[in-house]
Amino acid sequence: MTQAEFLNPVDWELIVSQVDADFGNGVTRRLSEGLTPVKVPRRSIFSVYLVPEEWVQYIRGEMEDFRLSSLGVWMGDLSSDTFRLSIAIVERLANISENELVVADTGAQAFTYGRSILRESVVSISPESLRRGQRVIVKSEEGDCLGLAALSVDASRIDRLSSDKLVAKNLVDVGWYLRRLG
Amino acid sequence: MSRREVRQRAKELAAKYGYLAYMIERYLVLWGEEETIQFLEACEKTPRTSIRVNTLKADEQSTVRRLEEKGVLLEPIEGVPSGYWADFGDRTPGSLLEYMLGLYYIQSMPSMVVTLMLDPQPDEIVMDMAAAPGGKTTHIAQLMENRGLVIAVEQDRLRIASLESNVYRCGVSCAMVFRGDARKISQMGIAPDRILLDAPCSGEGLLPVDPTRKTSKSMADIRFCATREDELLDAAVRVLKPGGVLVYSTCSIAPEEGEYIVDEVIRRHPDITVVPPDVSLGVEGYTAPYGVEMNPSLRHARRFLPHVHGTEGFFICKLQKEGDDQ
């Protein structure tokens, strides 16, 4: 049974273009520095992982009775032409990217329940050049990485919104760890 | 007590505490009446909650401070680095943001001791043969400082989800998770430096946390588990690197799943020996359970007992394969 496959350059370029478009040029390269991207097939998607190069020997092996389920750092999932970053990569991303939306306590709690972010919860957003549709790292006031969201409005326009207006849509949050277990 | 008296007394105690009589019979033969009653009484009490602070995500003191600021009462567990007795008050231990952030893992004290006895080192290849839900896998990675390779094997598809969720949550980046029957691990062609086999068992040590266990398993179930445990341990011994370390554990107090298994495997494999652990927690393993003489080295195994330690019951044994040292 095939365990995992190296990511082909076309898929990798797609990932680089999407992640860099959201978080800045060169971010994907820095995220994957010293690591090799591999993919593990799921039903209709591929999960993408970053692994040390010396693991190649284990990835290539044929093992009839074992199926490789995951390995290394889970970067995200790739389906046709869309790449979704995983919750497991957010903290690493936060060390590289400056795109962040800081939310107050109540908003932070709601976000970890899978809710999106309203104007009333926003403490700060940076940089101000962020555009509608762009991904941001959501943080608590204490600096905890809570997940990722997609902006519903340009960062420069947030101050003009009323408190109940949607600012960012929840893409993935740390509550996933609990929800996944049911 | 004569056999007849044991049987009669077992029936009485089984009725009083709600157990199947065969279980009490075994306890009476193993421990005598006084200790059996102490055990049964201890199993009526829920063990204290304990957590392991995950140093892969944050330094220990900052996590302790955060939890204490939220009103969680913490007390270090003596002899268990990063282990704390934890009182969460009215809150569920897994409901805090700090849990979602992977800052701690809710784990029993004996489970932490299992990994400490394995003593994994950075840059080694370590295999966890029955890895879900991931408490010991993540602890191994923590002790290895996320360097090296942890091969986590689990057969149950649903339990893989909990294993992976905990691996991701705790920030483990040095693990490969495989689904498959660990009895066939020789297929992998890997000779690990260390192997942890926390074998699927009858769970007789979990009586304090799972009262349904008082009536849910028969002697045939224990025999079924023992057969599988023997096969798993045999497979582990075969692939372990010469000089390598193997820790075998079960959350069962049954000698049939502990000492009997190890005694049989070291008889079959003269290149494997029971070695003294570096931790002094727990009590010695049995060398003549039910009057059956075992290899005397089994005293080096460690047992955790509800009536002695206030924890769930556990059996842990450290073994080493002949050959070059690590």
Short mmCIF file of C-alpha atoms in Angstrom, two decimals, chain A residues 3 42 49 55 58-59 62-74 88 91-92 112-113 144-146 174-178 180-181, chain B residues 57 66 94 97 99-101 125 148-149 153 160-162 164-165 168-169 172-182 184-185 187-188 190:
data_model
loop_
_atom_site.label_atom_id
_atom_site.label_comp_id
_atom_site.label_asym_id
_atom_site.label_seq_id
_atom_site.Cartn_x
_atom_site.Cartn_y
_atom_site.Cartn_z
CA GLN A 3 1.95 5.30 2.35
CA ARG A 42 -8.12 10.93 1.97
CA TYR A 49 2.25 17.43 5.84
CA TRP A 55 11.83 10.46 6.91
CA TYR A 58 9.73 5.48 5.89
CA ILE A 59 7.39 7.19 3.47
CA GLU A 62 5.45 -0.62 1.15
CA MET A 63 3.58 -2.09 4.11
CA GLU A 64 0.67 -4.33 3.29
CA ASP A 65 -1.01 -4.21 6.67
CA PHE A 66 -0.31 -0.65 7.75
CA ARG A 67 -1.78 2.55 6.50
CA LEU A 68 0.02 5.82 7.13
CA SER A 69 -2.53 8.17 8.62
CA SER A 70 -0.54 11.30 9.41
CA LEU A 71 3.03 12.49 9.93
CA GLY A 72 5.07 15.47 10.95
CA VAL A 73 3.37 18.84 10.85
CA TRP A 74 -0.13 18.90 9.38
CA ALA A 88 -2.08 22.59 13.61
CA GLU A 91 1.06 28.84 15.71
CA ARG A 92 3.98 28.35 13.31
CA THR A 112 -13.46 28.76 19.93
CA TYR A 113 -17.07 27.54 19.70
CA ASP A 144 -2.88 32.97 22.24
CA CYS A 145 -3.42 31.78 18.68
CA LEU A 146 -7.08 30.83 18.46
CA VAL A 174 -8.74 25.50 18.51
CA GLY A 175 -12.19 24.24 19.55
CA TRP A 176 -11.81 21.86 16.60
CA TYR A 177 -9.73 19.63 18.86
CA LEU A 178 -12.74 19.09 21.10
CA ARG A 180 -13.53 16.45 16.42
CA LEU A 181 -13.87 14.07 19.33
CA LYS B 57 3.72 24.31 23.93
CA ARG B 66 -2.30 30.53 34.02
CA GLY B 94 -11.05 19.53 29.28
CA LEU B 97 -8.94 27.33 26.66
CA TYR B 99 -6.58 22.62 27.25
CA MET B 100 -7.54 23.49 23.65
CA LEU B 101 -4.21 25.27 23.30
CA ILE B 125 13.35 6.09 17.08
CA GLY B 148 13.71 12.05 16.46
CA LEU B 149 10.82 9.86 15.39
CA VAL B 153 0.49 2.54 15.81
CA ILE B 160 -6.98 7.18 15.40
CA ALA B 161 -9.04 10.39 15.30
CA SER B 162 -8.52 11.00 19.02
CA GLU B 164 -4.24 12.55 15.89
CA SER B 165 -6.29 15.26 17.53
CA TYR B 168 -1.85 18.06 16.78
CA ARG B 169 -3.19 19.79 19.90
CA VAL B 172 3.90 17.10 18.36
CA SER B 173 5.81 17.26 15.08
CA CYS B 174 8.02 14.16 15.38
CA ALA B 175 5.29 11.51 15.06
CA MET B 176 4.14 9.23 12.26
CA VAL B 177 0.73 7.69 12.90
CA PHE B 178 -0.03 4.32 11.33
CA ARG B 179 -3.25 2.36 11.37
CA GLY B 180 -2.72 -1.36 11.55
CA ASP B 181 -2.33 -4.46 13.67
CA ALA B 182 0.80 -3.97 15.80
CA LYS B 184 2.60 -7.36 12.36
CA ILE B 185 5.10 -4.56 13.02
CA GLN B 187 6.58 -5.56 8.21
CA MET B 188 7.76 -2.03 8.88
CA ILE B 190 12.25 -0.70 11.58
#
